[in-house]
mmCIF file of C-alpha atoms in Angstrom:
data_model
loop_
_atom_site.group_PDB
_atom_site.id
_atom_site.type_symbol
_atom_site.label_atom_id
_atom_site.label_comp_id
_atom_site.label_asym_id
_atom_site.label_seq_id
_atom_site.Cartn_x
_atom_site.Cartn_y
_atom_site.Cartn_z
ATOM 1 C CA MET A 12 33.400 3.842 8.438
ATOM 2 C CA THR A 13 29.914 4.654 7.140
ATOM 3 C CA THR A 14 27.898 6.941 8.337
ATOM 4 C CA ILE A 15 23.866 6.315 7.640
ATOM 5 C CA GLY A 16 21.909 9.462 7.613
ATOM 6 C CA VAL A 17 18.358 10.130 7.825
ATOM 7 C CA VAL A 18 16.906 13.249 5.853
ATOM 8 C CA ARG A 19 13.068 14.459 7.813
ATOM 9 C CA GLU A 20 10.555 14.244 4.458
ATOM 10 C CA THR A 21 8.917 16.748 2.236
ATOM 11 C CA ALA A 22 6.925 16.017 0.711
ATOM 12 C CA PRO A 23 3.394 17.117 1.495
ATOM 13 C CA GLY A 24 1.341 14.897 3.875
ATOM 14 C CA GLU A 25 4.365 12.429 4.140
ATOM 15 C CA ARG A 26 3.818 11.698 7.806
ATOM 16 C CA ARG A 27 6.791 8.712 7.705
ATOM 17 C CA VAL A 28 10.341 8.253 8.633
ATOM 18 C CA ALA A 29 13.565 5.937 6.447
ATOM 19 C CA LEU A 30 14.584 4.515 9.898
ATOM 20 C CA VAL A 31 12.733 4.493 13.441
ATOM 21 C CA PRO A 32 14.695 4.343 16.756
ATOM 22 C CA GLU A 33 15.446 0.221 16.811
ATOM 23 C CA ASP A 34 16.511 0.035 13.767
ATOM 24 C CA ALA A 35 18.787 3.260 14.431
ATOM 25 C CA GLY A 36 20.048 0.909 16.902
ATOM 26 C CA ARG A 37 20.813 -2.421 15.521
ATOM 27 C CA LEU A 38 23.301 0.083 12.606
ATOM 28 C CA ARG A 39 24.936 1.161 15.771
ATOM 29 C CA ARG A 40 25.342 -2.232 17.277
ATOM 30 C CA ASP A 41 26.591 -3.098 13.490
ATOM 31 C CA GLY A 42 29.048 -0.926 13.644
ATOM 32 C CA LEU A 43 27.492 2.559 11.386
ATOM 33 C CA GLU A 44 26.842 5.399 12.456
ATOM 34 C CA VAL A 45 24.000 7.066 12.859
ATOM 35 C CA VAL A 46 23.140 10.701 11.775
ATOM 36 C CA VAL A 47 19.461 12.430 11.730
ATOM 37 C CA GLU A 48 17.908 15.366 11.644
ATOM 38 C CA CYS A 49 16.346 16.345 14.314
ATOM 39 C CA GLY A 50 12.802 16.206 14.062
ATOM 40 C CA ALA A 51 12.403 14.066 11.383
ATOM 41 C CA GLY A 52 10.765 10.633 12.880
ATOM 42 C CA ALA A 53 8.282 13.242 14.136
ATOM 43 C CA GLY A 54 5.159 13.199 12.369
ATOM 44 C CA ALA A 55 4.796 9.439 13.377
ATOM 45 C CA TRP A 56 5.799 10.005 16.806
ATOM 46 C CA TYR A 57 9.575 8.785 17.182
ATOM 47 C CA ALA A 58 10.941 11.654 19.240
ATOM 48 C CA ASP A 59 14.458 13.214 18.764
ATOM 49 C CA ALA A 60 15.236 11.273 21.899
ATOM 50 C CA ALA A 61 14.849 8.015 21.213
ATOM 51 C CA TYR A 62 16.910 7.757 18.373
ATOM 52 C CA ALA A 63 19.447 9.234 20.527
ATOM 53 C CA ALA A 64 18.971 6.865 22.992
ATOM 54 C CA ALA A 65 19.431 3.987 20.731
ATOM 55 C CA GLY A 66 23.353 5.819 20.235
ATOM 56 C CA ALA A 67 21.890 8.002 16.908
ATOM 57 C CA THR A 68 23.631 12.192 16.579
ATOM 58 C CA VAL A 69 20.143 14.462 16.251
ATOM 59 C CA THR A 70 21.413 16.873 14.256
ATOM 60 C CA SER A 71 20.598 19.619 11.593
ATOM 61 C CA ARG A 72 19.791 18.725 7.786
ATOM 62 C CA VAL A 73 23.289 19.689 6.642
ATOM 63 C CA GLN A 74 25.005 18.374 8.585
ATOM 64 C CA VAL A 75 22.767 15.256 7.690
ATOM 65 C CA TYR A 76 24.153 16.454 3.992
ATOM 66 C CA ALA A 77 27.279 16.995 5.566
ATOM 67 C CA ASP A 78 28.209 13.718 7.484
ATOM 68 C CA SER A 79 26.236 11.149 5.970
ATOM 69 C CA ASP A 80 27.688 8.019 3.562
ATOM 70 C CA ILE A 81 24.764 6.760 2.889
ATOM 71 C CA LEU A 82 21.040 8.671 3.001
ATOM 72 C CA LEU A 83 17.606 6.945 3.738
ATOM 73 C CA CYS A 84 14.701 8.237 2.169
ATOM 74 C CA VAL A 85 11.165 7.600 2.063
ATOM 75 C CA THR A 86 10.142 9.690 -1.606
ATOM 76 C CA PRO A 87 13.031 11.976 -2.209
ATOM 77 C CA PRO A 88 13.902 14.887 -1.058
ATOM 78 C CA ASP A 89 13.210 18.451 -2.459
ATOM 79 C CA ASP A 90 16.633 19.614 -2.150
ATOM 80 C CA VAL A 91 18.917 17.126 -3.660
ATOM 81 C CA ASP A 92 20.835 20.091 -4.105
ATOM 82 C CA ALA A 93 22.527 18.982 -1.407
ATOM 83 C CA LEU A 94 23.498 16.368 -1.980
ATOM 84 C CA HIS A 95 27.355 15.402 -2.723
ATOM 85 C CA THR A 96 29.774 12.823 -5.422
ATOM 86 C CA GLY A 97 29.997 9.584 -3.121
ATOM 87 C CA GLN A 98 27.198 9.376 -1.288
ATOM 88 C CA THR A 99 25.275 7.430 -1.568
ATOM 89 C CA LEU A 100 21.093 8.625 -2.101
ATOM 90 C CA VAL A 101 17.912 5.200 -1.630
ATOM 91 C CA GLY A 102 14.394 4.994 -1.177
ATOM 92 C CA LEU A 103 11.554 4.716 -3.077
ATOM 93 C CA LEU A 104 12.429 7.273 -6.053
ATOM 94 C CA ALA A 105 9.540 6.045 -8.992
ATOM 95 C CA PRO A 106 12.529 6.326 -10.896
ATOM 96 C CA LEU A 107 10.280 5.058 -14.318
ATOM 97 C CA ARG A 108 7.740 7.695 -12.530
ATOM 98 C CA ASP A 109 9.875 10.770 -12.425
ATOM 99 C CA PRO A 110 12.259 10.100 -14.001
ATOM 100 C CA VAL A 111 13.797 13.962 -15.050
ATOM 101 C CA ARG A 112 14.579 13.585 -11.141
ATOM 102 C CA CYS A 113 17.244 10.601 -11.569
ATOM 103 C CA ARG A 114 18.717 12.733 -14.339
ATOM 104 C CA GLN A 115 19.123 15.935 -11.431
ATOM 105 C CA LEU A 116 20.202 12.647 -8.881
ATOM 106 C CA ALA A 117 22.810 11.745 -11.182
ATOM 107 C CA ALA A 118 24.336 14.764 -11.376
ATOM 108 C CA THR A 119 24.871 15.659 -8.541
ATOM 109 C CA GLY A 120 27.138 12.736 -8.306
ATOM 110 C CA VAL A 121 25.169 10.271 -5.825
ATOM 111 C CA THR A 122 24.937 6.622 -6.483
ATOM 112 C CA ALA A 123 20.895 6.269 -6.519
ATOM 113 C CA VAL A 124 19.317 2.807 -5.131
ATOM 114 C CA SER A 125 15.421 3.002 -5.369
ATOM 115 C CA LEU A 126 13.974 0.176 -3.826
ATOM 116 C CA ASP A 127 10.477 0.621 -6.086
ATOM 117 C CA LEU A 128 12.511 -1.262 -8.376
ATOM 118 C CA LEU A 129 13.710 -4.427 -6.966
ATOM 119 C CA PRO A 130 12.155 -8.184 -8.824
ATOM 120 C CA ARG A 131 10.490 -9.090 -6.184
ATOM 121 C CA THR A 132 10.282 -12.723 -7.579
ATOM 122 C CA LEU A 133 14.150 -13.142 -5.581
ATOM 123 C CA SER A 134 13.038 -14.963 -1.958
ATOM 124 C CA ARG A 135 15.412 -12.833 -0.568
ATOM 125 C CA ALA A 136 14.320 -9.962 -1.678
ATOM 126 C CA GLN A 137 11.828 -10.346 -0.102
ATOM 127 C CA ALA A 138 13.140 -8.436 3.300
ATOM 128 C CA MET A 139 13.950 -5.165 1.238
ATOM 129 C CA ASP A 140 10.284 -5.398 -0.878
ATOM 130 C CA ALA A 141 8.936 -2.095 0.379
ATOM 131 C CA LEU A 142 6.489 -2.468 -2.634
ATOM 132 C CA THR A 143 4.457 -4.994 -0.421
ATOM 133 C CA SER A 144 5.488 -3.772 2.989
ATOM 134 C CA GLN A 145 3.728 -0.279 2.298
ATOM 135 C CA ALA A 146 0.709 -2.188 -0.169
ATOM 136 C CA ASN A 147 -0.471 -3.625 3.266
ATOM 137 C CA VAL A 148 -0.203 -0.596 5.123
ATOM 138 C CA ALA A 149 -2.683 0.986 2.987
ATOM 139 C CA GLY A 150 -5.091 -1.957 2.563
ATOM 140 C CA TYR A 151 -5.264 -1.693 5.721
ATOM 141 C CA LYS A 152 -6.131 2.014 6.206
ATOM 142 C CA ALA A 153 -8.341 2.152 2.499
ATOM 143 C CA ALA A 154 -10.266 -0.429 4.915
ATOM 144 C CA LEU A 155 -10.734 1.902 7.308
ATOM 145 C CA VAL A 156 -10.948 5.341 5.644
ATOM 146 C CA ALA A 157 -13.718 3.310 3.639
ATOM 147 C CA ALA A 158 -15.712 2.262 7.767
ATOM 148 C CA ASP A 159 -15.447 5.712 8.805
ATOM 149 C CA ALA A 160 -17.313 7.366 5.288
ATOM 150 C CA TYR A 161 -19.877 5.326 5.567
ATOM 151 C CA ASP A 162 -23.284 6.028 6.690
ATOM 152 C CA ALA A 163 -23.911 2.770 8.634
ATOM 153 C CA TYR A 164 -22.693 -0.760 9.880
ATOM 154 C CA LEU A 165 -20.637 -2.623 8.877
ATOM 155 C CA PRO A 166 -21.156 -5.339 10.437
ATOM 156 C CA MET A 167 -24.936 -7.750 10.363
ATOM 157 C CA LEU A 168 -26.119 -5.961 14.489
ATOM 158 C CA MET A 169 -29.266 -7.510 15.920
ATOM 159 C CA THR A 170 -31.136 -5.519 18.887
ATOM 160 C CA ALA A 171 -34.257 -4.989 20.623
ATOM 161 C CA ALA A 172 -34.718 -2.671 17.928
ATOM 162 C CA GLY A 173 -33.973 -4.576 14.255
ATOM 163 C CA THR A 174 -31.141 -6.436 12.767
ATOM 164 C CA ALA A 175 -28.607 -4.439 10.609
ATOM 165 C CA ARG A 176 -27.774 -6.029 7.785
ATOM 166 C CA PRO A 177 -24.114 -6.368 7.113
ATOM 167 C CA ALA A 178 -22.513 -4.007 4.432
ATOM 168 C CA ARG A 179 -21.665 -5.361 1.788
ATOM 169 C CA VAL A 180 -18.350 -4.270 0.341
ATOM 170 C CA LEU A 181 -16.681 -4.996 -3.213
ATOM 171 C CA VAL A 182 -12.902 -4.814 -3.558
ATOM 172 C CA LEU A 183 -11.558 -5.121 -6.965
ATOM 173 C CA GLY A 184 -7.988 -6.010 -7.818
ATOM 174 C CA ALA A 185 -6.293 -8.259 -5.120
ATOM 175 C CA GLY A 186 -3.176 -7.274 -4.527
ATOM 176 C CA VAL A 187 -0.933 -7.295 -0.996
ATOM 177 C CA ALA A 188 -3.227 -4.721 -0.549
ATOM 178 C CA GLY A 189 -6.307 -5.528 -1.455
ATOM 179 C CA LEU A 190 -5.710 -8.836 0.268
ATOM 180 C CA GLN A 191 -5.544 -6.766 3.072
ATOM 181 C CA ALA A 192 -8.252 -4.633 2.256
ATOM 182 C CA ILE A 193 -10.884 -7.283 2.283
ATOM 183 C CA ALA A 194 -9.023 -8.898 5.385
ATOM 184 C CA THR A 195 -9.615 -6.038 7.440
ATOM 185 C CA ALA A 196 -13.638 -5.081 5.738
ATOM 186 C CA ARG A 197 -14.077 -8.755 5.864
ATOM 187 C CA ARG A 198 -12.778 -8.786 10.977
ATOM 188 C CA LEU A 199 -14.710 -6.187 10.927
ATOM 189 C CA GLY A 200 -17.516 -8.399 10.299
ATOM 190 C CA ALA A 201 -19.072 -6.567 6.667
ATOM 191 C CA ALA A 202 -20.589 -9.694 3.657
ATOM 192 C CA VAL A 203 -17.135 -8.264 1.512
ATOM 193 C CA THR A 204 -16.628 -10.154 -3.067
ATOM 194 C CA GLY A 205 -13.407 -8.884 -3.746
ATOM 195 C CA TYR A 206 -12.141 -9.528 -7.864
ATOM 196 C CA ASP A 207 -9.036 -9.448 -9.863
ATOM 197 C CA VAL A 208 -8.224 -10.263 -13.566
ATOM 198 C CA ARG A 209 -5.702 -12.961 -12.245
ATOM 199 C CA GLU A 210 -7.018 -16.519 -11.971
ATOM 200 C CA ALA A 211 -3.678 -16.963 -9.013
ATOM 201 C CA ALA A 212 -5.859 -13.817 -7.312
ATOM 202 C CA ARG A 213 -9.076 -15.133 -7.568
ATOM 203 C CA GLU A 214 -7.632 -17.458 -5.706
ATOM 204 C CA ASP A 215 -6.091 -16.344 -2.875
ATOM 205 C CA ILE A 216 -9.222 -14.284 -2.504
ATOM 206 C CA ALA A 217 -11.303 -17.268 -2.521
ATOM 207 C CA SER A 218 -8.728 -18.575 0.339
ATOM 208 C CA THR A 219 -10.294 -15.445 2.939
ATOM 209 C CA GLY A 220 -12.983 -16.379 2.768
ATOM 210 C CA ALA A 221 -14.347 -13.737 0.269
ATOM 211 C CA ALA A 222 -17.444 -14.026 -2.433
ATOM 212 C CA VAL A 223 -15.496 -14.140 -5.590
ATOM 213 C CA LEU A 224 -17.335 -12.343 -8.017
ATOM 214 C CA THR A 225 -17.004 -13.271 -10.944
ATOM 215 C CA LEU A 226 -17.768 -12.323 -14.904
ATOM 216 C CA ASP A 227 -16.875 -13.162 -17.954
ATOM 217 C CA VAL A 228 -14.017 -12.927 -18.905
ATOM 218 C CA PRO A 229 -10.372 -14.581 -20.017
ATOM 219 C CA ALA A 230 -7.287 -13.578 -17.033
ATOM 220 C CA ALA A 231 -4.344 -12.005 -17.251
ATOM 221 C CA THR A 232 -1.706 -12.637 -15.114
ATOM 222 C CA GLY A 233 1.520 -10.583 -17.130
ATOM 223 C CA GLU A 234 5.334 -10.572 -15.865
ATOM 224 C CA GLY A 235 6.104 -10.333 -12.740
ATOM 225 C CA GLY A 236 2.241 -11.643 -11.083
ATOM 226 C CA TYR A 237 0.965 -8.116 -11.947
ATOM 227 C CA ALA A 238 -2.555 -7.893 -14.473
ATOM 228 C CA ARG A 239 -1.432 -7.075 -17.472
ATOM 229 C CA ARG A 240 -3.259 -4.468 -19.208
ATOM 230 C CA LEU A 241 -5.790 -5.777 -21.318
ATOM 231 C CA SER A 242 -6.791 -6.315 -25.247
ATOM 232 C CA GLU A 243 -9.236 -3.185 -26.244
ATOM 233 C CA ASP A 244 -12.359 -6.036 -26.187
ATOM 234 C CA GLU A 245 -11.450 -7.469 -23.012
ATOM 235 C CA SER A 246 -11.179 -3.998 -21.259
ATOM 236 C CA ARG A 247 -14.651 -4.120 -22.937
ATOM 237 C CA ALA A 248 -16.225 -6.833 -22.242
ATOM 238 C CA GLN A 249 -15.152 -6.507 -17.799
ATOM 239 C CA GLN A 250 -16.179 -2.706 -18.263
ATOM 240 C CA GLU A 251 -19.492 -3.787 -19.484
ATOM 241 C CA ALA A 252 -19.530 -6.647 -16.519
ATOM 242 C CA LEU A 253 -18.490 -4.573 -13.519
ATOM 243 C CA ASP A 254 -20.506 -1.325 -14.551
ATOM 244 C CA THR A 255 -23.687 -4.010 -13.106
ATOM 245 C CA ALA A 256 -22.286 -6.078 -10.812
ATOM 246 C CA VAL A 257 -20.926 -2.837 -8.720
ATOM 247 C CA ALA A 258 -24.989 -1.373 -8.008
ATOM 248 C CA GLY A 259 -24.886 -3.701 -6.012
ATOM 249 C CA PHE A 260 -23.236 -3.147 -2.822
ATOM 250 C CA ASP A 261 -22.227 -0.298 -0.706
ATOM 251 C CA ILE A 262 -18.764 -0.139 -0.372
ATOM 252 C CA VAL A 263 -16.125 -0.179 -3.608
ATOM 253 C CA ILE A 264 -12.921 -0.628 -2.796
ATOM 254 C CA THR A 265 -10.183 -0.240 -5.399
ATOM 255 C CA THR A 266 -7.014 -1.236 -5.348
ATOM 256 C CA ALA A 267 -5.676 -2.081 -8.993
ATOM 257 C CA GLN A 268 -2.073 -0.687 -10.396
ATOM 258 C CA VAL A 269 -0.141 -1.727 -13.346
ATOM 259 C CA PRO A 270 3.991 -1.317 -12.455
ATOM 260 C CA ASP A 271 4.969 2.143 -14.327
ATOM 261 C CA GLY A 272 1.426 3.406 -15.755
ATOM 262 C CA ARG A 273 -1.379 3.846 -14.701
ATOM 263 C CA PRO A 274 -4.440 2.187 -13.438
ATOM 264 C CA PRO A 275 -6.893 0.211 -15.112
ATOM 265 C CA LEU A 276 -9.432 2.621 -14.629
ATOM 266 C CA LEU A 277 -12.838 -0.478 -12.914
ATOM 267 C CA VAL A 278 -15.169 1.939 -11.467
ATOM 268 C CA THR A 279 -16.729 4.916 -15.111
ATOM 269 C CA ALA A 280 -19.374 7.527 -14.742
ATOM 270 C CA ALA A 281 -22.290 5.120 -15.318
ATOM 271 C CA ALA A 282 -21.880 2.683 -12.228
ATOM 272 C CA LEU A 283 -21.732 5.150 -10.195
ATOM 273 C CA GLU A 284 -25.220 6.428 -10.724
ATOM 274 C CA ALA A 285 -25.633 3.250 -10.069
ATOM 275 C CA LEU A 286 -24.780 2.919 -6.496
ATOM 276 C CA ARG A 287 -27.316 3.758 -4.484
ATOM 277 C CA PRO A 288 -27.464 7.256 -2.403
ATOM 278 C CA GLY A 289 -24.867 6.970 0.495
ATOM 279 C CA SER A 290 -22.411 4.637 -1.002
ATOM 280 C CA VAL A 291 -18.955 4.782 -1.127
ATOM 281 C CA VAL A 292 -16.161 4.622 -3.595
ATOM 282 C CA VAL A 293 -11.978 4.874 -1.681
ATOM 283 C CA ASP A 294 -10.124 4.787 -4.551
ATOM 284 C CA ALA A 295 -6.595 3.908 -2.951
ATOM 285 C CA ALA A 296 -4.955 3.207 -6.373
ATOM 286 C CA SER A 297 -5.535 7.551 -6.323
ATOM 287 C CA GLY A 298 -2.158 9.338 -7.517
ATOM 288 C CA PRO A 299 -0.858 11.666 -10.133
ATOM 289 C CA LEU A 300 -0.888 9.670 -12.921
ATOM 290 C CA GLY A 301 -5.206 8.928 -12.443
ATOM 291 C CA GLY A 302 -7.357 5.843 -10.231
ATOM 292 C CA ASN A 303 -9.227 3.528 -10.660
ATOM 293 C CA VAL A 304 -12.290 5.925 -10.552
ATOM 294 C CA ALA A 305 -13.987 8.090 -12.219
ATOM 295 C CA GLY A 306 -13.712 11.155 -11.175
ATOM 296 C CA SER A 307 -11.243 10.399 -7.985
ATOM 297 C CA GLU A 308 -8.677 12.748 -7.318
ATOM 298 C CA PRO A 309 -6.167 12.150 -5.286
ATOM 299 C CA GLY A 310 -6.260 13.953 -1.862
ATOM 300 C CA ARG A 311 -10.202 15.069 -2.434
ATOM 301 C CA THR A 312 -13.537 13.554 -1.522
ATOM 302 C CA VAL A 313 -16.359 13.996 -3.434
ATOM 303 C CA VAL A 314 -20.148 13.298 -3.022
ATOM 304 C CA SER A 315 -21.733 13.675 -6.056
ATOM 305 C CA SER A 316 -25.274 14.352 -6.749
ATOM 306 C CA ARG A 317 -26.209 11.899 -6.362
ATOM 307 C CA GLY A 318 -24.831 11.031 -2.375
ATOM 308 C CA VAL A 319 -22.696 8.830 -3.354
ATOM 309 C CA THR A 320 -18.959 9.760 -1.270
ATOM 310 C CA VAL A 321 -15.788 9.361 -3.837
ATOM 311 C CA ILE A 322 -12.586 9.481 -2.091
ATOM 312 C CA GLY A 323 -9.147 9.535 -3.359
ATOM 313 C CA ALA A 324 -7.254 7.924 -1.019
ATOM 314 C CA ALA A 325 -3.653 8.892 -1.766
ATOM 315 C CA ASP A 326 -0.517 8.508 -0.193
ATOM 316 C CA LEU A 327 -1.961 5.965 2.735
ATOM 317 C CA PRO A 328 0.725 4.643 4.364
ATOM 318 C CA ALA A 329 1.408 7.665 5.370
ATOM 319 C CA ARG A 330 -1.997 8.445 7.321
ATOM 320 C CA VAL A 331 -1.148 4.789 9.142
ATOM 321 C CA PRO A 332 3.061 6.590 10.330
ATOM 322 C CA GLN A 333 4.485 4.627 12.888
ATOM 323 C CA ALA A 334 2.561 1.005 11.805
ATOM 324 C CA ALA A 335 4.703 2.422 7.464
ATOM 325 C CA SER A 336 7.670 3.617 9.324
ATOM 326 C CA SER A 337 8.161 0.410 11.062
ATOM 327 C CA ALA A 338 7.836 -1.999 9.020
ATOM 328 C CA TYR A 339 10.215 0.100 5.775
ATOM 329 C CA SER A 340 12.829 0.945 8.271
ATOM 330 C CA ARG A 341 13.476 -3.166 8.274
ATOM 331 C CA ASN A 342 13.081 -2.832 4.578
ATOM 332 C CA LEU A 343 15.879 -0.448 4.425
ATOM 333 C CA CYS A 344 17.971 -2.387 6.641
ATOM 334 C CA ALA A 345 17.300 -5.450 4.865
ATOM 335 C CA LEU A 346 18.900 -3.525 2.652
ATOM 336 C CA LEU A 347 22.059 -1.837 3.691
ATOM 337 C CA ALA A 348 22.884 -5.993 4.257
ATOM 338 C CA GLY A 349 23.471 -6.649 1.368
ATOM 339 C CA LEU A 350 24.987 -3.457 0.263
ATOM 340 C CA ILE A 351 27.662 -2.909 3.034
ATOM 341 C CA ARG A 352 30.808 -4.904 2.868
ATOM 342 C CA ASP A 353 33.538 -4.592 5.968
ATOM 343 C CA GLY A 354 31.372 -1.343 6.682
ATOM 344 C CA GLU A 355 31.917 0.624 3.196
ATOM 345 C CA VAL A 356 29.340 1.131 0.747
ATOM 346 C CA ALA A 357 30.230 -1.569 -2.028
ATOM 347 C CA ILE A 358 27.652 -1.980 -5.153
ATOM 348 C CA ASP A 359 28.284 -5.480 -7.039
ATOM 349 C CA PRO A 360 26.919 -5.090 -10.910
ATOM 350 C CA GLU A 361 27.008 -8.567 -10.727
ATOM 351 C CA ASP A 362 23.856 -9.053 -8.203
ATOM 352 C CA GLU A 363 20.806 -9.370 -9.467
ATOM 353 C CA ILE A 364 20.286 -7.030 -6.828
ATOM 354 C CA HIS A 365 22.535 -4.917 -7.409
ATOM 355 C CA ALA A 366 22.107 -4.381 -10.507
ATOM 356 C CA ALA A 367 18.356 -4.139 -10.051
ATOM 357 C CA VAL A 368 17.385 -1.795 -7.944
ATOM 358 C CA VAL A 369 20.765 1.318 -8.413
ATOM 359 C CA VAL A 370 18.985 3.925 -11.515
ATOM 360 C CA ALA A 371 21.867 6.087 -11.284
ATOM 361 C CA ARG A 372 26.321 6.044 -10.417
ATOM 362 C CA ASP A 373 29.210 7.962 -11.609
ATOM 363 C CA GLY A 374 27.282 10.582 -12.743
ATOM 364 C CA GLU A 375 25.282 9.280 -15.282
ATOM 365 C CA VAL A 376 21.723 7.128 -15.098
ATOM 366 C CA VAL A 377 22.554 3.513 -15.327
ATOM 367 C CA HIS A 378 19.934 1.420 -15.283
ATOM 368 C CA PRO A 379 18.694 0.684 -18.831
ATOM 369 C CA ARG A 380 14.764 1.183 -18.297
ATOM 370 C CA VAL A 381 15.350 4.694 -16.642
ATOM 371 C CA ARG A 382 17.575 5.699 -18.924
ATOM 372 C CA ALA A 383 15.439 4.427 -21.670
ATOM 373 C CA ALA A 384 12.094 7.003 -20.000
ATOM 374 C CA THR A 385 15.181 9.546 -20.005
ATOM 375 C CA SER A 386 15.776 9.331 -23.799
ATOM 376 C CA GLU A 387 18.681 9.105 -23.394
ATOM 377 C CA GLU A 388 20.226 5.609 -25.442
ATOM 378 C CA VAL A 389 19.895 2.583 -23.328
ATOM 379 C CA PRO A 390 23.393 1.240 -23.173
ATOM 380 C CA SER A 391 23.563 -1.940 -24.410
#
């Protein structure tokens, strides 16, 4: 019988857990064993007793590693050396951003499966789409972070002392996170405008009821519906137009990402200088490779000499750990349903999803793009 293991996350500030008690019970009913490290769900307020009540065995980290056939995580654990040959590690492993870690995983003899690489355009992959589920949480939290930092009302308020106008909010990037930020800011009563370089995304903005910022630059839709990287001339034209437009807003939320690359710079130092004192800029794309806002740093809040607050809002899903964990857990369960056959792990290289998400197997990095990123020869 296959045993599913869940460990406590080791990344700084990470409060999510890969499997919630409800889904642990679901896996048990499907005939799988579940072992959970003591305290694995504590950061998301899931008690050990809840896992035990769902039929899971709550035990030490060492025992989880020893007993698990499949180990579930959110991000790669620090102690990858504790993994052993024959295990399968499933999580958001960021293999293209951290190919060295992938080599380390391959060296342990595990099968490494990364949800980052899921082909999101396949309809049967939608229930497994952890990037989308976590981006939804990130967009929601980005709007709340902005509202908390802003020193005035978001909605229009009419009182005996006068009328307070609604805050003017600009959201740059209208993928999943951006659209959720737009929707949340609108629910809070702000006057919201959205912008994206992709034509279809502009239509999505309009469908939410928000205003669409129109700049005189061409649409830039790339592979898989993501924004493609702009040419130098396109980027310059967009930046000049954005620098002018940004100054008219009280809150700016940026969410623009490029798959496996550095996020585009959208709010320059010049644009920050043009914002009025008291304005707030939330960079939800802030991360190890940079962000959308000049000078933003992951996990830091900086107030400029002009009184503009810039928030490097990294790891937003970890700041809404219960909702993020619940959604992520469902994604993993959907993936496991396709990985396990007759109670055993069954990787099928001919399956589109399996071929896309399996990064390492049998001691080697097998994913072509990841293998290329490790400077090894790409298999033919």
